[in-house]
Amino acid sequence: MSESNRSFFGCGFDDERTFDLDDYGDVVARWCGGCGDHGVLAAVKRLMRDEQMVPERTVFVSGIGCSSRFPHYLNTYGFHGIHGRALPVATGIKLSRPDLDVFAVMGDGDCCSIGAGHWLHATRYNVDMTALMLDNAIYGLTKNQTSPTTPQGYKTNTQPRGSFLPALNPISTSLGVTNVSFVAQTADWVPMHLLETLRAAHRHPGFSFVRILQRCPKFTAPLFAEQARTPDMHELLVHPAGVNVPGLEKIYKRRLEHDPSDLARARSLSEDGERIRLGVFYRDDSLPRYDDIRHLPTFTARENIDRLNLELDRYAV
Ligand code: SF4
Ligand code: MG
């Protein structure tokens, strides 16, 4: 969040409290055992503790899906909304209260299907908030329906002979939107990379989109099991302006230098599906942000009343 936002309405981060992990929530989450959502929640809490985010100045907005239970497990403000609508709600909150730290948490069905229109426009509007898309490649909460990111041929309840279409690529889709400013990919099974990606996204001034590959042992276990235990199936995108985790290269040995200011290369890397690429594909901190450039009326209440009376007088008989 930008410094100017911190001081909006005089709400500076001036209190002397310090926060521990438990201050951000100590409820036992009701996701299945082994679900990747647990790891994402742990990383989010760690980020909040590290950055000393003030719980009552932080908001988590979600749509519908397993991952959308997120706001229930955090001691921040939260809004568990309706399917696909996390982003417009989060945008509205950020525009009316720019002093708040706003996160949107969505699933793959939530973001890439019913919420897809909102996703594109939130990307273009580039309002300063962090969007997490937890991608388990299935509709999990509603029990195993094909989602836009389900791989072609994967059997589900709605397409029992296998998903018909090639899966949508959320990274290349995001990278194709005008004014896109931050796109990264990480995975729940690489916890330090997950944490550092969340940190980079949160610090980015603009709309940060993070796709988190997320294990769902209930419905898509075969899709992620091998990846999660095979570091060589991954390739880390490394650059000083990206995500760098000291020591991770000892386990994840495949690394690729990628300057995240290079949009054309980011697009090309996102399309090449040979390995799972983790890191920041693209970032540009200088792009216009709707919350920054929009023109708000600056009238006082008295001026508003005078202007209203003037308008009414025009139609007076
Ligand atoms: Fe997690 Fe899948 Fe269970 Fe949902 S159904 S809680 S995504 S393991
Ligand atoms: Mg899903």
mmCIF file of C-alpha atoms and ligand atoms in Angstrom:
data_model
loop_
_atom_site.group_PDB
_atom_site.id
_atom_site.type_symbol
_atom_site.label_atom_id
_atom_site.label_comp_id
_atom_site.label_asym_id
_atom_site.label_seq_id
_atom_site.Cartn_x
_atom_site.Cartn_y
_atom_site.Cartn_z
ATOM 1 C CA MET A 1 0.000 0.000 0.000
ATOM 2 C CA SER A 2 1.302 3.426 -0.917
ATOM 3 C CA GLU A 3 2.336 5.942 1.743
ATOM 4 C CA SER A 4 -0.288 8.416 0.541
ATOM 5 C CA ASN A 5 -2.976 5.808 1.184
ATOM 6 C CA ARG A 6 -1.699 5.132 4.671
ATOM 7 C CA SER A 7 -2.360 8.697 5.690
ATOM 8 C CA PHE A 8 -5.777 8.993 4.019
ATOM 9 C CA PHE A 9 -8.364 10.429 6.444
ATOM 10 C CA GLY A 10 -5.532 10.777 8.927
ATOM 11 C CA CYS A 11 -5.603 7.006 9.497
ATOM 12 C CA GLY A 12 -1.836 6.624 9.718
ATOM 13 C CA PHE A 13 -0.324 3.395 11.025
ATOM 14 C CA ASP A 14 0.592 5.140 14.191
ATOM 15 C CA ASP A 15 -0.471 2.696 16.878
ATOM 16 C CA GLU A 16 2.123 1.018 19.035
ATOM 17 C CA ARG A 17 0.652 -2.475 19.023
ATOM 18 C CA THR A 18 2.564 -5.439 17.698
ATOM 19 C CA PHE A 19 0.821 -8.463 16.277
ATOM 20 C CA ASP A 20 1.561 -12.179 16.514
ATOM 21 C CA LEU A 21 0.289 -14.905 14.223
ATOM 22 C CA ASP A 22 -2.645 -15.673 16.517
ATOM 23 C CA ASP A 23 -3.795 -12.065 16.339
ATOM 24 C CA TYR A 24 -4.733 -12.730 12.731
ATOM 25 C CA GLY A 25 -6.906 -15.724 13.565
ATOM 26 C CA ASP A 26 -6.683 -18.960 15.524
ATOM 27 C CA VAL A 27 -9.742 -20.773 14.194
ATOM 28 C CA VAL A 28 -9.191 -24.327 12.937
ATOM 29 C CA ALA A 29 -9.995 -24.249 9.224
ATOM 30 C CA ARG A 30 -12.546 -26.752 7.962
ATOM 31 C CA TRP A 31 -10.850 -27.634 4.704
ATOM 32 C CA CYS A 32 -10.051 -31.313 4.010
ATOM 33 C CA GLY A 33 -6.847 -32.735 5.457
ATOM 34 C CA GLY A 34 -3.994 -32.174 3.024
ATOM 35 C CA CYS A 35 -5.825 -29.371 1.210
ATOM 36 C CA GLY A 36 -3.437 -26.737 -0.117
ATOM 37 C CA ASP A 37 -5.668 -23.980 1.242
ATOM 38 C CA HIS A 38 -4.222 -24.642 4.719
ATOM 39 C CA GLY A 39 -0.737 -23.729 3.495
ATOM 40 C CA VAL A 40 -1.966 -20.589 1.763
ATOM 41 C CA LEU A 41 -3.742 -19.465 4.919
ATOM 42 C CA ALA A 42 -0.568 -20.054 6.937
ATOM 43 C CA ALA A 43 1.482 -18.025 4.440
ATOM 44 C CA VAL A 44 -1.031 -15.175 4.428
ATOM 45 C CA LYS A 45 -0.955 -14.999 8.220
ATOM 46 C CA ARG A 46 2.811 -15.008 8.158
ATOM 47 C CA LEU A 47 2.854 -12.186 5.652
ATOM 48 C CA MET A 48 0.494 -10.176 7.821
ATOM 49 C CA ARG A 49 2.615 -10.782 10.895
ATOM 50 C CA ASP A 50 5.846 -9.904 9.038
ATOM 51 C CA GLU A 51 4.366 -6.715 7.623
ATOM 52 C CA GLN A 52 2.564 -5.972 10.902
ATOM 53 C CA MET A 53 -0.713 -5.335 9.130
ATOM 54 C CA VAL A 54 -3.344 -3.921 11.426
ATOM 55 C CA PRO A 55 -6.224 -6.440 11.550
ATOM 56 C CA GLU A 56 -8.981 -3.832 11.611
ATOM 57 C CA ARG A 57 -7.458 -2.034 8.646
ATOM 58 C CA THR A 58 -7.275 -5.151 6.520
ATOM 59 C CA VAL A 59 -10.103 -6.663 4.471
ATOM 60 C CA PHE A 60 -10.400 -10.064 2.815
ATOM 61 C CA VAL A 61 -13.110 -10.371 0.198
ATOM 62 C CA SER A 62 -14.043 -13.706 -1.342
ATOM 63 C CA GLY A 63 -16.574 -15.200 -3.711
ATOM 64 C CA ILE A 64 -17.838 -18.769 -3.450
ATOM 65 C CA GLY A 65 -15.787 -21.934 -3.293
ATOM 66 C CA CYS A 66 -13.589 -23.841 -0.846
ATOM 67 C CA SER A 67 -10.925 -21.121 -0.851
ATOM 68 C CA SER A 68 -13.582 -18.459 -0.377
ATOM 69 C CA ARG A 69 -13.935 -19.535 3.244
ATOM 70 C CA PHE A 70 -10.778 -17.500 3.802
ATOM 71 C CA PRO A 71 -12.430 -14.493 5.508
ATOM 72 C CA HIS A 72 -13.917 -16.803 8.166
ATOM 73 C CA TYR A 73 -10.464 -17.843 9.316
ATOM 74 C CA LEU A 74 -8.948 -14.392 9.721
ATOM 75 C CA ASN A 75 -9.431 -11.775 12.417
ATOM 76 C CA THR A 76 -9.651 -9.020 9.856
ATOM 77 C CA TYR A 77 -12.671 -7.506 8.217
ATOM 78 C CA GLY A 78 -14.109 -9.854 5.642
ATOM 79 C CA PHE A 79 -16.807 -10.178 3.039
ATOM 80 C CA HIS A 80 -17.834 -13.648 1.885
ATOM 81 C CA GLY A 81 -19.785 -12.629 -1.169
ATOM 82 C CA ILE A 82 -21.411 -14.318 -4.100
ATOM 83 C CA HIS A 83 -19.924 -16.363 -6.869
ATOM 84 C CA GLY A 84 -17.463 -14.493 -9.059
ATOM 85 C CA ARG A 85 -18.020 -11.106 -7.411
ATOM 86 C CA ALA A 86 -15.041 -10.786 -5.085
ATOM 87 C CA LEU A 87 -13.276 -8.292 -7.350
ATOM 88 C CA PRO A 88 -16.019 -5.673 -7.778
ATOM 89 C CA VAL A 89 -16.700 -5.758 -4.037
ATOM 90 C CA ALA A 90 -12.992 -5.449 -3.238
ATOM 91 C CA THR A 91 -12.651 -2.617 -5.774
ATOM 92 C CA GLY A 92 -15.550 -0.736 -4.189
ATOM 93 C CA ILE A 93 -14.036 -1.117 -0.735
ATOM 94 C CA LYS A 94 -10.643 0.104 -1.889
ATOM 95 C CA LEU A 95 -12.080 3.097 -3.739
ATOM 96 C CA SER A 96 -14.140 4.254 -0.784
ATOM 97 C CA ARG A 97 -11.548 3.391 1.876
ATOM 98 C CA PRO A 98 -8.077 3.685 0.292
ATOM 99 C CA ASP A 99 -6.500 3.506 3.736
ATOM 100 C CA LEU A 100 -7.429 -0.187 3.983
ATOM 101 C CA ASP A 101 -5.319 -3.092 2.802
ATOM 102 C CA VAL A 102 -7.589 -5.082 0.503
ATOM 103 C CA PHE A 103 -7.216 -8.704 -0.603
ATOM 104 C CA ALA A 104 -9.496 -10.691 -2.882
ATOM 105 C CA VAL A 105 -9.403 -14.492 -2.594
ATOM 106 C CA MET A 106 -10.930 -16.516 -5.409
ATOM 107 C CA GLY A 107 -10.954 -20.033 -6.778
ATOM 108 C CA ASP A 108 -10.377 -20.953 -10.410
ATOM 109 C CA GLY A 109 -14.074 -21.371 -11.182
ATOM 110 C CA ASP A 110 -14.875 -18.214 -9.271
ATOM 111 C CA CYS A 111 -12.273 -16.039 -11.039
ATOM 112 C CA CYS A 112 -12.003 -17.565 -14.509
ATOM 113 C CA SER A 113 -15.623 -18.453 -15.167
ATOM 114 C CA ILE A 114 -18.456 -16.433 -13.647
ATOM 115 C CA GLY A 115 -16.043 -13.731 -12.455
ATOM 116 C CA ALA A 116 -14.022 -13.546 -15.666
ATOM 117 C CA GLY A 117 -15.427 -10.197 -16.801
ATOM 118 C CA HIS A 118 -14.629 -8.655 -13.423
ATOM 119 C CA TRP A 119 -11.140 -10.165 -13.540
ATOM 120 C CA LEU A 120 -10.312 -8.483 -16.865
ATOM 121 C CA HIS A 121 -11.597 -5.085 -15.794
ATOM 122 C CA ALA A 122 -10.009 -5.238 -12.338
ATOM 123 C CA THR A 123 -6.725 -5.925 -14.111
ATOM 124 C CA ARG A 124 -7.189 -2.918 -16.408
ATOM 125 C CA TYR A 125 -8.368 -0.594 -13.613
ATOM 126 C CA ASN A 126 -5.232 -1.530 -11.692
ATOM 127 C CA VAL A 127 -6.622 -0.535 -8.293
ATOM 128 C CA ASP A 128 -4.104 -1.089 -5.507
ATOM 129 C CA MET A 129 -5.061 -4.483 -4.054
ATOM 130 C CA THR A 130 -3.892 -8.088 -3.991
ATOM 131 C CA ALA A 131 -5.839 -10.808 -5.779
ATOM 132 C CA LEU A 132 -5.119 -14.439 -4.935
ATOM 133 C CA MET A 133 -6.465 -17.101 -7.256
ATOM 134 C CA LEU A 134 -6.223 -20.524 -5.619
ATOM 135 C CA ASP A 135 -6.238 -22.885 -8.566
ATOM 136 C CA ASN A 136 -7.077 -26.520 -7.830
ATOM 137 C CA ALA A 137 -8.394 -26.989 -11.385
ATOM 138 C CA ILE A 138 -11.869 -28.024 -10.270
ATOM 139 C CA TYR A 139 -15.066 -26.792 -8.653
ATOM 140 C CA GLY A 140 -14.348 -28.401 -5.274
ATOM 141 C CA LEU A 141 -17.044 -27.005 -2.994
ATOM 142 C CA THR A 142 -19.809 -28.111 -5.340
ATOM 143 C CA LYS A 143 -18.141 -31.518 -5.685
ATOM 144 C CA ASN A 144 -16.067 -32.115 -8.745
ATOM 145 C CA GLN A 145 -17.297 -30.177 -11.763
ATOM 146 C CA THR A 146 -15.086 -29.156 -14.683
ATOM 147 C CA SER A 147 -13.729 -25.635 -14.209
ATOM 148 C CA PRO A 148 -12.018 -23.439 -16.830
ATOM 149 C CA THR A 149 -8.595 -24.634 -15.652
ATOM 150 C CA THR A 150 -9.361 -28.370 -15.574
ATOM 151 C CA PRO A 151 -6.907 -30.056 -17.955
ATOM 152 C CA GLN A 152 -8.331 -31.482 -21.169
ATOM 153 C CA GLY A 153 -9.281 -35.127 -20.706
ATOM 154 C CA TYR A 154 -9.542 -35.007 -16.912
ATOM 155 C CA LYS A 155 -12.678 -36.830 -15.741
ATOM 156 C CA THR A 156 -15.152 -34.943 -13.597
ATOM 157 C CA ASN A 157 -18.787 -35.280 -12.560
ATOM 158 C CA THR A 158 -19.911 -32.960 -15.338
ATOM 159 C CA GLN A 159 -17.683 -34.428 -18.048
ATOM 160 C CA PRO A 160 -17.199 -38.060 -16.952
ATOM 161 C CA ARG A 161 -15.418 -39.007 -20.177
ATOM 162 C CA GLY A 162 -12.937 -36.222 -19.683
ATOM 163 C CA SER A 163 -12.963 -32.461 -19.940
ATOM 164 C CA PHE A 164 -13.581 -31.517 -23.589
ATOM 165 C CA LEU A 165 -11.649 -28.303 -23.971
ATOM 166 C CA PRO A 166 -8.029 -27.272 -23.410
ATOM 167 C CA ALA A 167 -7.652 -25.540 -20.034
ATOM 168 C CA LEU A 168 -7.652 -21.762 -19.828
ATOM 169 C CA ASN A 169 -4.228 -20.342 -18.982
ATOM 170 C CA PRO A 170 -4.772 -17.739 -16.222
ATOM 171 C CA ILE A 171 -1.250 -16.311 -16.502
ATOM 172 C CA SER A 172 -1.331 -15.646 -20.244
ATOM 173 C CA THR A 173 -4.908 -14.390 -19.973
ATOM 174 C CA SER A 174 -3.888 -11.847 -17.338
ATOM 175 C CA LEU A 175 -0.832 -10.857 -19.341
ATOM 176 C CA GLY A 176 -3.037 -10.105 -22.331
ATOM 177 C CA VAL A 177 -5.095 -7.436 -20.555
ATOM 178 C CA THR A 178 -4.393 -3.758 -21.193
ATOM 179 C CA ASN A 179 -2.689 -2.054 -18.246
ATOM 180 C CA VAL A 180 -1.809 -5.336 -16.498
ATOM 181 C CA SER A 181 0.736 -4.469 -13.796
ATOM 182 C CA PHE A 182 1.647 -7.566 -11.735
ATOM 183 C CA VAL A 183 1.311 -11.266 -12.545
ATOM 184 C CA ALA A 184 2.980 -14.065 -10.589
ATOM 185 C CA GLN A 185 2.647 -17.801 -10.089
ATOM 186 C CA THR A 186 3.495 -19.886 -7.050
ATOM 187 C CA ALA A 187 2.404 -23.182 -5.469
ATOM 188 C CA ASP A 188 1.107 -24.188 -2.066
ATOM 189 C CA TRP A 189 3.774 -26.919 -1.804
ATOM 190 C CA VAL A 190 6.690 -24.455 -1.981
ATOM 191 C CA PRO A 191 5.892 -22.496 1.191
ATOM 192 C CA MET A 192 8.801 -20.026 1.193
ATOM 193 C CA HIS A 193 8.240 -19.198 -2.458
ATOM 194 C CA LEU A 194 4.556 -18.764 -1.728
ATOM 195 C CA LEU A 195 5.289 -16.368 1.134
ATOM 196 C CA GLU A 196 7.772 -14.270 -0.831
ATOM 197 C CA THR A 197 5.421 -14.095 -3.813
ATOM 198 C CA LEU A 198 2.639 -12.855 -1.569
ATOM 199 C CA ARG A 199 5.020 -10.271 -0.128
ATOM 200 C CA ALA A 200 6.022 -8.989 -3.575
ATOM 201 C CA ALA A 201 2.386 -8.856 -4.655
ATOM 202 C CA HIS A 202 1.302 -7.020 -1.535
ATOM 203 C CA ARG A 203 4.045 -4.434 -1.863
ATOM 204 C CA HIS A 204 3.272 -3.776 -5.516
ATOM 205 C CA PRO A 205 1.395 -0.481 -5.970
ATOM 206 C CA GLY A 206 -1.456 -1.629 -8.185
ATOM 207 C CA PHE A 207 -3.532 -4.701 -8.938
ATOM 208 C CA SER A 208 -1.425 -7.778 -8.156
ATOM 209 C CA PHE A 209 -2.642 -11.075 -9.549
ATOM 210 C CA VAL A 210 -1.166 -14.238 -8.028
ATOM 211 C CA ARG A 211 -2.117 -17.663 -9.288
ATOM 212 C CA ILE A 212 -1.459 -20.202 -6.552
ATOM 213 C CA LEU A 213 -1.386 -23.807 -7.738
ATOM 214 C CA GLN A 214 -3.301 -25.561 -5.015
ATOM 215 C CA ARG A 215 -3.580 -29.220 -4.158
ATOM 216 C CA CYS A 216 -7.054 -30.689 -3.792
ATOM 217 C CA PRO A 217 -6.547 -34.245 -2.519
ATOM 218 C CA LYS A 218 -10.285 -34.803 -2.675
ATOM 219 C CA PHE A 219 -10.916 -34.242 -6.400
ATOM 220 C CA THR A 220 -7.717 -33.470 -8.313
ATOM 221 C CA ALA A 221 -5.061 -35.377 -6.378
ATOM 222 C CA PRO A 222 -3.439 -36.884 -9.523
ATOM 223 C CA LEU A 223 -2.948 -33.453 -11.077
ATOM 224 C CA PHE A 224 -0.566 -32.169 -8.438
ATOM 225 C CA ALA A 225 0.828 -35.183 -6.583
ATOM 226 C CA GLU A 226 3.786 -35.799 -8.873
ATOM 227 C CA GLN A 227 4.652 -32.101 -9.203
ATOM 228 C CA ALA A 228 4.582 -31.584 -5.463
ATOM 229 C CA ARG A 229 7.243 -34.262 -4.921
ATOM 230 C CA THR A 230 9.340 -33.559 -8.029
ATOM 231 C CA PRO A 231 11.260 -30.281 -7.826
ATOM 232 C CA ASP A 232 12.704 -30.865 -11.311
ATOM 233 C CA MET A 233 9.282 -30.388 -12.827
ATOM 234 C CA HIS A 234 9.512 -26.723 -11.783
ATOM 235 C CA GLU A 235 11.486 -23.804 -13.093
ATOM 236 C CA LEU A 236 12.031 -20.770 -10.889
ATOM 237 C CA LEU A 237 11.926 -17.384 -12.599
ATOM 238 C CA VAL A 238 14.681 -15.382 -10.947
ATOM 239 C CA HIS A 239 15.593 -11.716 -11.129
ATOM 240 C CA PRO A 240 16.359 -8.984 -8.557
ATOM 241 C CA ALA A 241 12.934 -7.475 -9.333
ATOM 242 C CA GLY A 242 11.198 -10.830 -8.948
ATOM 243 C CA VAL A 243 10.896 -13.378 -6.148
ATOM 244 C CA ASN A 244 14.133 -14.670 -4.688
ATOM 245 C CA VAL A 245 14.247 -17.184 -1.862
ATOM 246 C CA PRO A 246 17.781 -17.828 -0.570
ATOM 247 C CA GLY A 247 18.608 -21.533 -0.499
ATOM 248 C CA LEU A 248 15.647 -22.650 -2.592
ATOM 249 C CA GLU A 249 17.973 -23.313 -5.528
ATOM 250 C CA LYS A 250 19.428 -26.270 -3.605
ATOM 251 C CA ILE A 251 16.129 -28.128 -4.061
ATOM 252 C CA TYR A 252 14.646 -26.367 -7.074
ATOM 253 C CA LYS A 253 17.693 -26.437 -9.291
ATOM 254 C CA ARG A 254 16.077 -25.353 -12.546
ATOM 255 C CA ARG A 255 16.227 -21.589 -12.722
ATOM 256 C CA LEU A 256 15.611 -19.123 -15.487
ATOM 257 C CA GLU A 257 16.697 -15.479 -15.478
ATOM 258 C CA HIS A 258 13.656 -13.442 -16.417
ATOM 259 C CA ASP A 259 13.394 -9.667 -16.220
ATOM 260 C CA PRO A 260 9.777 -9.092 -15.179
ATOM 261 C CA SER A 261 9.646 -5.780 -17.058
ATOM 262 C CA ASP A 262 9.754 -7.732 -20.337
ATOM 263 C CA LEU A 263 6.089 -8.252 -21.199
ATOM 264 C CA ALA A 264 6.676 -9.999 -24.528
ATOM 265 C CA ARG A 265 8.933 -12.596 -22.921
ATOM 266 C CA ALA A 266 6.546 -13.003 -19.994
ATOM 267 C CA ARG A 267 3.804 -13.858 -22.466
ATOM 268 C CA SER A 268 5.995 -16.302 -24.282
ATOM 269 C CA LEU A 269 7.100 -18.008 -21.028
ATOM 270 C CA SER A 270 3.515 -18.285 -19.857
ATOM 271 C CA GLU A 271 2.509 -20.119 -23.031
ATOM 272 C CA ASP A 272 5.316 -22.653 -22.901
ATOM 273 C CA GLY A 273 3.890 -25.409 -20.722
ATOM 274 C CA GLU A 274 6.860 -27.740 -20.515
ATOM 275 C CA ARG A 275 7.580 -26.943 -16.858
ATOM 276 C CA ILE A 276 5.750 -25.317 -13.985
ATOM 277 C CA ARG A 277 7.190 -21.833 -13.846
ATOM 278 C CA LEU A 278 7.112 -20.137 -10.473
ATOM 279 C CA GLY A 279 7.910 -16.479 -9.970
ATOM 280 C CA VAL A 280 6.986 -13.023 -11.179
ATOM 281 C CA PHE A 281 6.151 -13.086 -14.879
ATOM 282 C CA TYR A 282 5.530 -9.384 -15.179
ATOM 283 C CA ARG A 283 5.471 -6.210 -13.131
ATOM 284 C CA ASP A 284 5.360 -2.518 -13.840
ATOM 285 C CA ASP A 285 4.961 -0.245 -10.830
ATOM 286 C CA SER A 286 4.462 2.878 -12.932
ATOM 287 C CA LEU A 287 1.181 2.141 -14.733
ATOM 288 C CA PRO A 288 -1.900 4.299 -14.140
ATOM 289 C CA ARG A 289 -4.105 3.240 -11.242
ATOM 290 C CA TYR A 290 -7.762 4.093 -11.262
ATOM 291 C CA ASP A 291 -7.749 4.791 -7.519
ATOM 292 C CA ASP A 292 -4.928 7.259 -8.072
ATOM 293 C CA ILE A 293 -6.078 9.150 -11.141
ATOM 294 C CA ARG A 294 -9.861 9.312 -10.870
ATOM 295 C CA HIS A 295 -11.279 12.742 -10.125
ATOM 296 C CA LEU A 296 -13.413 12.893 -7.028
ATOM 297 C CA PRO A 297 -15.767 15.849 -6.515
ATOM 298 C CA THR A 298 -14.365 18.196 -3.924
ATOM 299 C CA PHE A 299 -17.563 20.013 -2.935
ATOM 300 C CA THR A 300 -18.455 20.629 0.670
ATOM 301 C CA ALA A 301 -21.842 19.518 1.982
ATOM 302 C CA ARG A 302 -23.073 23.145 1.812
ATOM 303 C CA GLU A 303 -21.958 23.454 -1.808
ATOM 304 C CA ASN A 304 -23.706 20.199 -2.655
ATOM 305 C CA ILE A 305 -26.979 21.498 -1.209
ATOM 306 C CA ASP A 306 -26.632 24.795 -3.106
ATOM 307 C CA ARG A 307 -25.959 22.969 -6.352
ATOM 308 C CA LEU A 308 -28.910 20.663 -5.773
ATOM 309 C CA ASN A 309 -31.206 23.636 -5.063
ATOM 310 C CA LEU A 310 -29.980 25.323 -8.220
ATOM 311 C CA GLU A 311 -30.870 22.223 -10.233
ATOM 312 C CA LEU A 312 -34.301 21.963 -8.624
ATOM 313 C CA ASP A 313 -34.931 25.675 -9.291
ATOM 314 C CA ARG A 314 -34.345 25.071 -12.982
ATOM 315 C CA TYR A 315 -37.442 22.867 -13.082
ATOM 316 C CA ALA A 316 -39.560 24.871 -10.659
ATOM 317 C CA VAL A 317 -42.912 25.970 -12.088
HETATM 318 FE FE1 SF4 B 1 -9.583 -28.486 -0.325
HETATM 319 FE FE2 SF4 B 1 -10.486 -29.941 -2.351
HETATM 320 FE FE3 SF4 B 1 -11.348 -30.431 0.136
HETATM 321 FE FE4 SF4 B 1 -12.091 -28.210 -1.150
HETATM 322 S S1 SF4 B 1 -12.613 -30.312 -1.735
HETATM 323 S S2 SF4 B 1 -11.399 -28.333 0.991
HETATM 324 S S3 SF4 B 1 -10.242 -27.712 -2.314
HETATM 325 S S4 SF4 B 1 -9.247 -30.691 -0.634
HETATM 326 MG MG MG B 2 -11.406 -24.617 -7.738
#
